[in-house]
Short mmCIF file of C-alpha atoms and ligand atoms in Angstrom, two decimals:
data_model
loop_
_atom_site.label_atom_id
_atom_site.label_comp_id
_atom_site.label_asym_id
_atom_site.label_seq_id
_atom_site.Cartn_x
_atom_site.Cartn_y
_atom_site.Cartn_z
CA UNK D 1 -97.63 1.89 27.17
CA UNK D 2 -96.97 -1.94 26.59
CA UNK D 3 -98.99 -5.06 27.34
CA UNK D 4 -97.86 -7.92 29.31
CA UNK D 5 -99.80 -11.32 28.83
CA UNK D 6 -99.29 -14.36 31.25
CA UNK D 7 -99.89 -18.05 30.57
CA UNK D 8 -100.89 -20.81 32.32
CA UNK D 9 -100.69 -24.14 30.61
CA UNK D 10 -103.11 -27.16 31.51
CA UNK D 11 -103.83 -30.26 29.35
CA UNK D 12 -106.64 -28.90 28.03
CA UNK D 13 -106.94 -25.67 29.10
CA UNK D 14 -105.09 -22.04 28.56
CA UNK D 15 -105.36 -19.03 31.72
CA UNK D 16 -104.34 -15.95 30.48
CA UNK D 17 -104.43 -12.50 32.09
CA UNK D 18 -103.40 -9.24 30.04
CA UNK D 19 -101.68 -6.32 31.87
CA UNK D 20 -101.16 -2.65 30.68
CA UNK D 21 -97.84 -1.69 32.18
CA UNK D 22 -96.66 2.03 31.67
CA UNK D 23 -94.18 4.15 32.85
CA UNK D 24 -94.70 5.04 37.06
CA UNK D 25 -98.39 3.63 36.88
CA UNK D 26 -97.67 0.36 37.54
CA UNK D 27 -99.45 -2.99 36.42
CA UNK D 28 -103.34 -3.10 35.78
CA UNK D 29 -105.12 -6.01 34.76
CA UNK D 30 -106.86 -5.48 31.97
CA UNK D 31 -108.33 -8.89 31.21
CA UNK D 32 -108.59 -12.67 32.39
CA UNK D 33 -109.66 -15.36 30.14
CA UNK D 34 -108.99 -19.24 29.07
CA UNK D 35 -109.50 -21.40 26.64
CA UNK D 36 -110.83 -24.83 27.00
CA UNK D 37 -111.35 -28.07 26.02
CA UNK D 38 -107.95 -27.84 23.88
CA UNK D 39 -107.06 -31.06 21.86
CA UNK D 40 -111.09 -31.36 21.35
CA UNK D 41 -112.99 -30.44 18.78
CA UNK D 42 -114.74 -28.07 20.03
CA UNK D 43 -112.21 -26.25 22.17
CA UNK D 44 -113.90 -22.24 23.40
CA UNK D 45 -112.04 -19.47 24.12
CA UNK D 46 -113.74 -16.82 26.82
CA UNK D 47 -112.78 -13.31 27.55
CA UNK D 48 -113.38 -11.18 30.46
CA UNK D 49 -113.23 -7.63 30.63
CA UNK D 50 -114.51 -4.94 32.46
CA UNK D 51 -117.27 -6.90 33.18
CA UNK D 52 -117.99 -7.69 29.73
CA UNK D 53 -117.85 -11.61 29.02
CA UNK D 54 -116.89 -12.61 24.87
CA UNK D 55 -116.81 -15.99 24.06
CA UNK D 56 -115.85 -17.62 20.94
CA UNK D 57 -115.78 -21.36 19.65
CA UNK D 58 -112.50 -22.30 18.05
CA UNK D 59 -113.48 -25.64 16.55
CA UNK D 60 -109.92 -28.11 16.71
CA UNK D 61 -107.56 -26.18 18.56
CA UNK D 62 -103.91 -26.99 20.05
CA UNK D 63 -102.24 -24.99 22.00
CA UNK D 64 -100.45 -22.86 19.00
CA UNK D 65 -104.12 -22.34 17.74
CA UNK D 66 -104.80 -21.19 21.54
CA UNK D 67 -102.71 -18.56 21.60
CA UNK D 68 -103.62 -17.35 18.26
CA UNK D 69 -107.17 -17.62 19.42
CA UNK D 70 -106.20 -15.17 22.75
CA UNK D 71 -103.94 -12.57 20.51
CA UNK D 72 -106.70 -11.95 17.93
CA UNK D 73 -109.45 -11.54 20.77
CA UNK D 74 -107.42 -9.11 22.58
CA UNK D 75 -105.84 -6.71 20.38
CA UNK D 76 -108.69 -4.86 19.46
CA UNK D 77 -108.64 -3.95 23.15
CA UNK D 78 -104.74 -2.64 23.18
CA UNK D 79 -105.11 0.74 21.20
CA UNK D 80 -102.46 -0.91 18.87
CA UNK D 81 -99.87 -1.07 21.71
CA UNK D 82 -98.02 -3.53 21.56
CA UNK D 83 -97.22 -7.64 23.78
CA UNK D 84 -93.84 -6.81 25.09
CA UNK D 85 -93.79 -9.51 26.97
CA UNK D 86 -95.18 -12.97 27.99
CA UNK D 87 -95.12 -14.70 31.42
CA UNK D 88 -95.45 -18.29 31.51
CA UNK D 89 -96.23 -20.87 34.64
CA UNK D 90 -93.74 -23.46 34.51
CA UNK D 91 -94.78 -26.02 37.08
CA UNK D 92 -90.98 -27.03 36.93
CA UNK D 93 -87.66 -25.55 37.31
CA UNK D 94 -85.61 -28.41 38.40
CA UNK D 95 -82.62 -27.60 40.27
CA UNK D 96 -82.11 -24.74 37.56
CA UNK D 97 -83.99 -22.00 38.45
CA UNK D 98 -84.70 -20.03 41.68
CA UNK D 99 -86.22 -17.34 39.93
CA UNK D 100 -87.85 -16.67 37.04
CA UNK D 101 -85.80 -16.81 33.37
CA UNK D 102 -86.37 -15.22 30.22
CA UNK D 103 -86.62 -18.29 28.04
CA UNK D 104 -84.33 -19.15 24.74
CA UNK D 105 -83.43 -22.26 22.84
CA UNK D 106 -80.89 -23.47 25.93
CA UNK D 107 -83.27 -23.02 28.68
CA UNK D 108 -86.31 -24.64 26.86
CA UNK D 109 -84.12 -27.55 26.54
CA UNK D 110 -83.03 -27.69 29.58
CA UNK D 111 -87.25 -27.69 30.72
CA UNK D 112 -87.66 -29.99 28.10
CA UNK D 113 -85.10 -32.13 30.20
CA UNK D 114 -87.22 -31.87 33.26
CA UNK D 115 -90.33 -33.44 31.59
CA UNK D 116 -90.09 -36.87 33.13
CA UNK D 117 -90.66 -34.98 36.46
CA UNK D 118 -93.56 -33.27 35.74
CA UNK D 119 -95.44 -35.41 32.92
CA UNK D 120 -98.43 -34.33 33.22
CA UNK D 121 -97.90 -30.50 33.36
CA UNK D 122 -94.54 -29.61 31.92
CA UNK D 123 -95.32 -30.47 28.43
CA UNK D 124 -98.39 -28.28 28.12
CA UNK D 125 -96.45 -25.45 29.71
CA UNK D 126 -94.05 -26.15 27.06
CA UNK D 127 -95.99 -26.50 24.00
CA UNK D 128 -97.84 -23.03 25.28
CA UNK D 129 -94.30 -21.27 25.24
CA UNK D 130 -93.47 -22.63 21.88
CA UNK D 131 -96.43 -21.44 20.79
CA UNK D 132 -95.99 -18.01 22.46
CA UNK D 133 -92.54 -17.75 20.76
CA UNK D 134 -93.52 -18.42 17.08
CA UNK D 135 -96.50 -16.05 17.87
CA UNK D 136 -94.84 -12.98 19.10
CA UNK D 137 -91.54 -13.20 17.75
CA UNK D 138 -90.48 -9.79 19.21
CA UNK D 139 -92.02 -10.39 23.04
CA UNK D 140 -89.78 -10.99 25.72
CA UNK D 141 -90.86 -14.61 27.35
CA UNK D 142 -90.11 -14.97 30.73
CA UNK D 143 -90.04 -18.74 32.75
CA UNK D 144 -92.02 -18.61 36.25
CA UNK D 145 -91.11 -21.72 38.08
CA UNK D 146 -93.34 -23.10 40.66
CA UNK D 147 -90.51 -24.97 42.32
CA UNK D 148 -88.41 -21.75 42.56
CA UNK D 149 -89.61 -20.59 45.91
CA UNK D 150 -88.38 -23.71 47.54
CA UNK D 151 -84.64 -23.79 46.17
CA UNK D 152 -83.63 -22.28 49.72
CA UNK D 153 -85.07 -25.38 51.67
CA UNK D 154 -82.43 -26.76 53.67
CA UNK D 155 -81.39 -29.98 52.69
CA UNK D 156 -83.11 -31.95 54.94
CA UNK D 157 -86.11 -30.78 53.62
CA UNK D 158 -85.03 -31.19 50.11
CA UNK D 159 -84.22 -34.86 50.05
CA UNK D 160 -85.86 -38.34 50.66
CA UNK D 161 -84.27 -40.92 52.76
CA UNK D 162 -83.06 -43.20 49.52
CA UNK D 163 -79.78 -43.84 48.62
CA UNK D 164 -77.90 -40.95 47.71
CA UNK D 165 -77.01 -41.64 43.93
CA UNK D 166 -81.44 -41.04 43.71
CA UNK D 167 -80.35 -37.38 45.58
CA UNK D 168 -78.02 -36.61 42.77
CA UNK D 169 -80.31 -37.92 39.64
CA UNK D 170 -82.95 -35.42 40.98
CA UNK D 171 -84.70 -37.02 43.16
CA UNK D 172 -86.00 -34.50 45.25
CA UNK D 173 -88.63 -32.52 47.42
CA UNK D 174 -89.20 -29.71 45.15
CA UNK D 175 -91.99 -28.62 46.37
CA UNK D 176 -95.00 -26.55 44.48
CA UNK D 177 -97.08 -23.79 44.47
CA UNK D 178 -94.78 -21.03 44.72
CA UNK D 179 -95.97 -18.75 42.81
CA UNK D 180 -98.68 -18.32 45.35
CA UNK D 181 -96.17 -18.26 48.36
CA UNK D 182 -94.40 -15.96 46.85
CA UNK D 183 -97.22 -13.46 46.19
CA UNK D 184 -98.09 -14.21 49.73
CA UNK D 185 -94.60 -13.62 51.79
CA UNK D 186 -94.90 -10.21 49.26
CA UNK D 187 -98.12 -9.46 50.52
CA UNK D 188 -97.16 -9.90 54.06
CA UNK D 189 -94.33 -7.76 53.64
CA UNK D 190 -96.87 -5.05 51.97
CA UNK D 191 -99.61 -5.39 54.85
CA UNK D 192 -97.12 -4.89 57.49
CA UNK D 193 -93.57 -4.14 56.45
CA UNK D 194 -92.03 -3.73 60.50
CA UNK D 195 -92.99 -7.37 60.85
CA UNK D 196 -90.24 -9.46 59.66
CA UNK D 197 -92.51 -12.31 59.23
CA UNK D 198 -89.95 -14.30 61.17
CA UNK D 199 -92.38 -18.15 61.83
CA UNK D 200 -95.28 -18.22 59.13
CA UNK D 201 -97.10 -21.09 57.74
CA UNK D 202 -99.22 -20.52 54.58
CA UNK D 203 -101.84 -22.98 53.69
CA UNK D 204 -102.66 -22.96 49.79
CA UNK D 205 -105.75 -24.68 49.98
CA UNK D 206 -107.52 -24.99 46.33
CA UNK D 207 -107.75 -28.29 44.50
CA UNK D 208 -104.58 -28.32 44.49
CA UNK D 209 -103.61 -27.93 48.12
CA UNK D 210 -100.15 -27.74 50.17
CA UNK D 211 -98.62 -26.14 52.87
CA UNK D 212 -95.64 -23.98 52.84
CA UNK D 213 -93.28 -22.87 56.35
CA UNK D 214 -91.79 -19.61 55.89
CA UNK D 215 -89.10 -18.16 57.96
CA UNK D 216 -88.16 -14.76 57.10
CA UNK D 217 -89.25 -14.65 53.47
CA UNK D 218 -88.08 -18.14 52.71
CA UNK D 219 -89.36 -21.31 52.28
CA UNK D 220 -87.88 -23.78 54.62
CA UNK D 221 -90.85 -26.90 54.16
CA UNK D 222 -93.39 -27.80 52.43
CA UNK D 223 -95.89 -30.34 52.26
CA UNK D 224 -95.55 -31.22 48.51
CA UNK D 225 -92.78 -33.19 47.79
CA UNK D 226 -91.10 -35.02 44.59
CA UNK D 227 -94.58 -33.97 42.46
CA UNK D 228 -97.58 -32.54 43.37
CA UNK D 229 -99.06 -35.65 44.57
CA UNK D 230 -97.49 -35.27 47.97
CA UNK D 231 -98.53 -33.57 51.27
CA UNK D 232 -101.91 -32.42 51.60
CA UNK D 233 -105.34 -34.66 49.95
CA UNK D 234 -106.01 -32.97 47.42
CA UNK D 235 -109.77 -32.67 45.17
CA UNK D 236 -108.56 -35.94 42.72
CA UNK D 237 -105.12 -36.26 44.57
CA UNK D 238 -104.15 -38.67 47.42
CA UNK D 239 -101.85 -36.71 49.18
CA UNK D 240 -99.41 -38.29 51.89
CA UNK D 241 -99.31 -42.20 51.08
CA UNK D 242 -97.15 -44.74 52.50
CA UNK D 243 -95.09 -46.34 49.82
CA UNK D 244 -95.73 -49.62 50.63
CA UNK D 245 -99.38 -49.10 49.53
CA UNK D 246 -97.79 -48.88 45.64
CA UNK D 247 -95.74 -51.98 46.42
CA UNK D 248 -99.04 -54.04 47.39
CA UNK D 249 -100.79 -52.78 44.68
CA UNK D 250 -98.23 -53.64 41.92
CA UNK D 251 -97.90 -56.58 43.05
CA UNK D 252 -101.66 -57.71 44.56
CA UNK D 253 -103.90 -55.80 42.79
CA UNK D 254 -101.68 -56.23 39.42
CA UNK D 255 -102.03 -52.21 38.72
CA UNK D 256 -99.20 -50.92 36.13
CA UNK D 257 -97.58 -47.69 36.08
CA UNK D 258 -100.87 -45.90 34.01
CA UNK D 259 -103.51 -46.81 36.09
CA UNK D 260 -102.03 -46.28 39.65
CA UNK D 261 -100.91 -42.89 38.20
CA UNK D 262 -104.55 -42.30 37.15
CA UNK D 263 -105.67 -43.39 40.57
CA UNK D 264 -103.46 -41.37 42.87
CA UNK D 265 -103.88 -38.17 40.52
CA UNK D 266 -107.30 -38.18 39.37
CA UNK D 267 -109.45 -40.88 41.90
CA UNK D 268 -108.55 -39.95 45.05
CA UNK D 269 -108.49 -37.24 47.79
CA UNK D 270 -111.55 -35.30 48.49
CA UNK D 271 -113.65 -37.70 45.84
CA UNK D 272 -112.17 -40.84 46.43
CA UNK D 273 -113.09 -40.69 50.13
CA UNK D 274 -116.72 -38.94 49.64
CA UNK D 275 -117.70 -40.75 46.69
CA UNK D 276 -119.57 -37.58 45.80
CA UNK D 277 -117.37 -34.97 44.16
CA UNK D 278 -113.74 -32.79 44.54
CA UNK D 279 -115.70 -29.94 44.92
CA UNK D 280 -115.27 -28.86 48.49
CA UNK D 281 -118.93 -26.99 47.99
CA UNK D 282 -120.64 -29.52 47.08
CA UNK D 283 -119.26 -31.66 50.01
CA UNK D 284 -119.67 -28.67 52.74
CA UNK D 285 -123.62 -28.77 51.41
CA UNK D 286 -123.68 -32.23 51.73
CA UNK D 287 -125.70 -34.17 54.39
CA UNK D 288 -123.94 -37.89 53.84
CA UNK D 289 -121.50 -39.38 56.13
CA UNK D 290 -119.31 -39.84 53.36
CA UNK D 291 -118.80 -36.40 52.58
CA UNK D 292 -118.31 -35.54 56.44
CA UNK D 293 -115.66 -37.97 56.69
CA UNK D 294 -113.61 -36.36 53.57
CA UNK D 295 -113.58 -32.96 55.15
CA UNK D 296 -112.60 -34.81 58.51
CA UNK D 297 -109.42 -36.05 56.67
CA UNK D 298 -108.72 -33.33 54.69
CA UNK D 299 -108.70 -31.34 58.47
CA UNK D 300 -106.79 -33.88 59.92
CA UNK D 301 -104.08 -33.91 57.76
CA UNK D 302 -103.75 -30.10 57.30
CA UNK D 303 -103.85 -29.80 61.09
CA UNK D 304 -101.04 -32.34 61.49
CA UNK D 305 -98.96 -30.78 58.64
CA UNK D 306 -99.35 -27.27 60.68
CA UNK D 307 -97.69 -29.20 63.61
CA UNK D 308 -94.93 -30.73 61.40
CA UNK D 309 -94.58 -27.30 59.57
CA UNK D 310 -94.08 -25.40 63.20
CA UNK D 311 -91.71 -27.30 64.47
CA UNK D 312 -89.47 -27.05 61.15
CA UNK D 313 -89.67 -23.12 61.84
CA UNK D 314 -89.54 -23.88 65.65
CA UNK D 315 -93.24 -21.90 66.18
CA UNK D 316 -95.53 -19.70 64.41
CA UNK D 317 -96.47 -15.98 64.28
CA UNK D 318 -98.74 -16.06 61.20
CA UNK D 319 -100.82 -18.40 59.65
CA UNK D 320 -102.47 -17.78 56.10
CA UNK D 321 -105.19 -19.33 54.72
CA UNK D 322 -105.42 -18.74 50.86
CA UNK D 323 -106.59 -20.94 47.37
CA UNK D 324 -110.15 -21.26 46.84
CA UNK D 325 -111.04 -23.44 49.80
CA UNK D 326 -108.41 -21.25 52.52
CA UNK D 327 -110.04 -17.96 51.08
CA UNK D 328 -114.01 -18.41 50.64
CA UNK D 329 -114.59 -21.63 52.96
CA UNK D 330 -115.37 -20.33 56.50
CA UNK D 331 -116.24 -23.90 57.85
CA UNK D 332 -112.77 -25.38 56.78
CA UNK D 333 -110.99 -22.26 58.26
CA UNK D 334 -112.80 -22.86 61.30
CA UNK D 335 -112.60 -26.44 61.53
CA UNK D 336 -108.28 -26.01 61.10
CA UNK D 337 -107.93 -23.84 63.78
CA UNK D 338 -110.46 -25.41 66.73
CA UNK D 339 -108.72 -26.74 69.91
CA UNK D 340 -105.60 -24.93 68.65
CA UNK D 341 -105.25 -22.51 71.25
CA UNK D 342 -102.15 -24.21 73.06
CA UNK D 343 -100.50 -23.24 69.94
CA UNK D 344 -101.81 -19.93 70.46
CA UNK D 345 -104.41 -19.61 67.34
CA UNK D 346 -107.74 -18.46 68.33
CA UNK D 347 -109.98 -16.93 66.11
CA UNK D 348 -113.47 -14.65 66.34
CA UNK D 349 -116.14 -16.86 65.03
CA UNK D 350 -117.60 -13.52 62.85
CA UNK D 351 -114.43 -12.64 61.75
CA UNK D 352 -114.18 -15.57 60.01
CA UNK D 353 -117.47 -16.40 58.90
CA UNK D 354 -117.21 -12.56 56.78
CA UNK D 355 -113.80 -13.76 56.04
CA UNK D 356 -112.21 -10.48 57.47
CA UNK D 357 -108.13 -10.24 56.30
CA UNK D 358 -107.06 -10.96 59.99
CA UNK D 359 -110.14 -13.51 62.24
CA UNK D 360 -107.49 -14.19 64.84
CA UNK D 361 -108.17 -12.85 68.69
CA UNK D 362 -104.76 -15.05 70.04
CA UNK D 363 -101.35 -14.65 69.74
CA UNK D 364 -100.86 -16.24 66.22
CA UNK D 365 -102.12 -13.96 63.26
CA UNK D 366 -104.40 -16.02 61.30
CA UNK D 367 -104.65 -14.18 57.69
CA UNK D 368 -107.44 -14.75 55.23
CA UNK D 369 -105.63 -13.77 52.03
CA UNK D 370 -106.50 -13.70 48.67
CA UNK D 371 -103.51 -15.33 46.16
CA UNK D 372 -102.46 -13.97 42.52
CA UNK D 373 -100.05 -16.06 40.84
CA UNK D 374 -100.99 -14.17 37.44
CA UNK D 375 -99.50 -10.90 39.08
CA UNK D 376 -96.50 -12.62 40.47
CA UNK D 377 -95.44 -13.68 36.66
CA UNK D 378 -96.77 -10.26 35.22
CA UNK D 379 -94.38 -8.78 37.75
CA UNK D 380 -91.67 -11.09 36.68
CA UNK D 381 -91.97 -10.05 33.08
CA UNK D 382 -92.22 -6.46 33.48
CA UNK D 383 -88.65 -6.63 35.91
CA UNK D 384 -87.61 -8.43 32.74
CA UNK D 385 -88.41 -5.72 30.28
CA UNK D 386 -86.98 -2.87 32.36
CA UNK D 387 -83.34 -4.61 33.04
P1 ADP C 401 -107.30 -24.51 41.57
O1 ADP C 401 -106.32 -25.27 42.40
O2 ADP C 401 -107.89 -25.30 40.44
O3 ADP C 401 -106.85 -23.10 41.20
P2 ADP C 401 -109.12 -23.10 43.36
O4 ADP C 401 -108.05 -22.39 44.11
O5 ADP C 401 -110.02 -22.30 42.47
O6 ADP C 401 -108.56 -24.34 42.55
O7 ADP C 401 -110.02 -23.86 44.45
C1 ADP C 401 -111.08 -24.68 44.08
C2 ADP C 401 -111.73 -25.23 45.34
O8 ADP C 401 -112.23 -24.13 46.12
C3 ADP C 401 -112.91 -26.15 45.06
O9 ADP C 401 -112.85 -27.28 45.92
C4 ADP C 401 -114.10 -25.29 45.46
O10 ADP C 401 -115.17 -26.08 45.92
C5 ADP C 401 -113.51 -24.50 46.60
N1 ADP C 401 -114.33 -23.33 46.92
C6 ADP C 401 -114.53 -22.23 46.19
N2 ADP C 401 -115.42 -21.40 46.80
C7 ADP C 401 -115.79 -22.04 47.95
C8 ADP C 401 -116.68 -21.73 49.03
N3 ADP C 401 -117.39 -20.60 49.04
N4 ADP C 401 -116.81 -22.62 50.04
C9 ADP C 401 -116.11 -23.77 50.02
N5 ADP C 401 -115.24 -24.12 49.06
C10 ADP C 401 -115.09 -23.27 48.03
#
């Protein structure tokens, strides 16, 4: 018997999920937890567990003091088994990685390289693995790439219309979210394995949100682009923007680099339009214009993507709705797929509103799926430990 932890890096937060794995029984999550408010100080670290809930304060914490923090509140819960392994979320893998690594000196610095793509993530994820390392020594520690997933897009998909020596200095649509497209092309395959899941579009909507077009197992477009900021409006995030917009700002508005980055990643989307919140609940319970107008957008453009996405698979079979909004918000679900029967979604108004696993009646399968990145880099680690 061995336990597998996962990590998932914020800027001031820590996700973590513990899994026994043993011999022929398979993973089982054993607990979930996080720690927040790291780099405060008064940072709290919370454990759940068969439906027990611990909580502890941890006064100044950084991420090494995180991880501590998690280690000393689980092991009195792992019969003195010990972490074999630990999976980390790594929002990026560059042009490096199309699956997951097990991490050493070489590949950290070759992350470390990748920083000035993903500034605001890939250090924490970084700091959380260094941390990791100098706290179990002896675990294997495994990379999980959110940009893996999309290494097979095509190139047209892949690049931006800028000179080419921008193509070669890594420039690129990378594309996000994987690790919940890829724990949903596996669960398709699970569900119903004599499909071959040939034209699917999945639509990670949470507050981070994009869309992904899947032919046969493989990413072929998404709606998420150079960095996360791309695609979809997101709860803080703009989403699509015409570039020019950045031009007339820089040079109207004066704005530097800090606070149009600060804008487009933590003023706009679902807030910046409603004026009211990111939260699509709160906006859903909402009787303002403003808030109705958000969700209008935030329909609009993930109806248009699922045109754009359709033809880059040329049609659709399945659709999937998953993320916190795609799973639990009936109205959005509904809203997405009304007037779409000439592309041959229809779905049965109950259905949805109990958010049944299939609420299509029409041609395209419209899936209500729940995603689990944390088992997709458990699983990772635990195909690391038996090679
Ligand atoms: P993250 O990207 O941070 O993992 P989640 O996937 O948890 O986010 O999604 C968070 C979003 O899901 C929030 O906008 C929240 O309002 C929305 N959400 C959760 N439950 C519901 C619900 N029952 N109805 C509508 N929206 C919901």
């Amino acid at each position: 018997m061995k336990y597998i932890l996962t990590l998932n890096a914020g800027s001031s937060s820590l996700k973590y999920s513990v899994y026994r794995t043993q011999a022929g029984a398979g993973l089982e999550l054993r607990a979930v937890g996080q720690v927040d408010r790291i780099g405060s100080e008064n940072a709290t670290l919370i454990l759940k567990r068969e439906g027990e809930r611990d909580s502890r304060e941890l006064g100044e914490a950084d991420h090494a003091r995180a991880v501590e923090a998690i280690l000393e509140i689980c092991e009195p819960h792992m019969q003195g088994a010990p972490v074999a392994g630990i999976g980390h979320r790594i929002v990026h893998g560059g042009t490096l990685f199309d699956k997951p690594a097990v991490l050493n000196s070489d590949i950290l610095s070759a992350l470390h390289r990748l920083v000035p793509l993903a500034p605001l993530h890939q250090p924490h994820n970084l700091s959380a693995v260094r941390a990791a390392m100098s706290s179990f020594p002896d675990a294997v520690q495994v990379g999980c790439f959110d940009t893996a997933f999309h290494r097979s897009q095509p190139w047209v998909d892949d690049t931006f219309a800028l000179p080419r020596e921008y193509y070669d200095k890594g420039i690129r649509r990378y594309g996000f979210h994987g690790l919940s497209y890829d724990y949903i092309t596996g669960e398709l395959d699970r569900i119903d394995p004599d499909d071959h899941h040939r034209k699917t579009v999945v639509a990670h909507l949470g507050n981070g949100a994009s869309m992904c077009a899947v032919k046969g197992g493989k990413s072929v477009a998404s709606t998420m682009g150079f960095t996360a900021l791309d695609g979809l409006p997101m709860g803080t995030r703009c989403g699509q923007l015409d570039p020019g917009v950045l031009l007339y700002m820089i040079a109207q508005e004066g704005m530097g680099h800090n606070q149009i980055r600060d804008l487009l990643y933590t003023k706009c989307g679902l807030l910046g339009l409603s004026g009211i919140s990111n939260d699509m609940r709160e906006l859903e319970a909402s009787t303002r214009r403003e808030a109705k107008e958000a969700i209008d957008y935030y329909v609009f453009r993930i109806r248009r993507e699922l045109g754009g996405l359709t033809a880059a698979i040329g049609g659709l079979e399945t659709l999937v709705f998953c993320g916190g909004i795609g799973e639990n918000s009936a109205t959005i679900r509904g809203k997405v797929c009304e007037g779409m029967e000439w592309l041959g979604i229809e779905i049965d108004p109950g259905l949805n509103a109990a958010g049944a696993g299939i609420i299509s009646t029409g041609r395209v399968t419209v899936r209500v799926i729940k995603t689990d990145e944390e088992l997709v880099i458990a699983r990772a680690v635990d195909a690391a430990l038996a090679a």
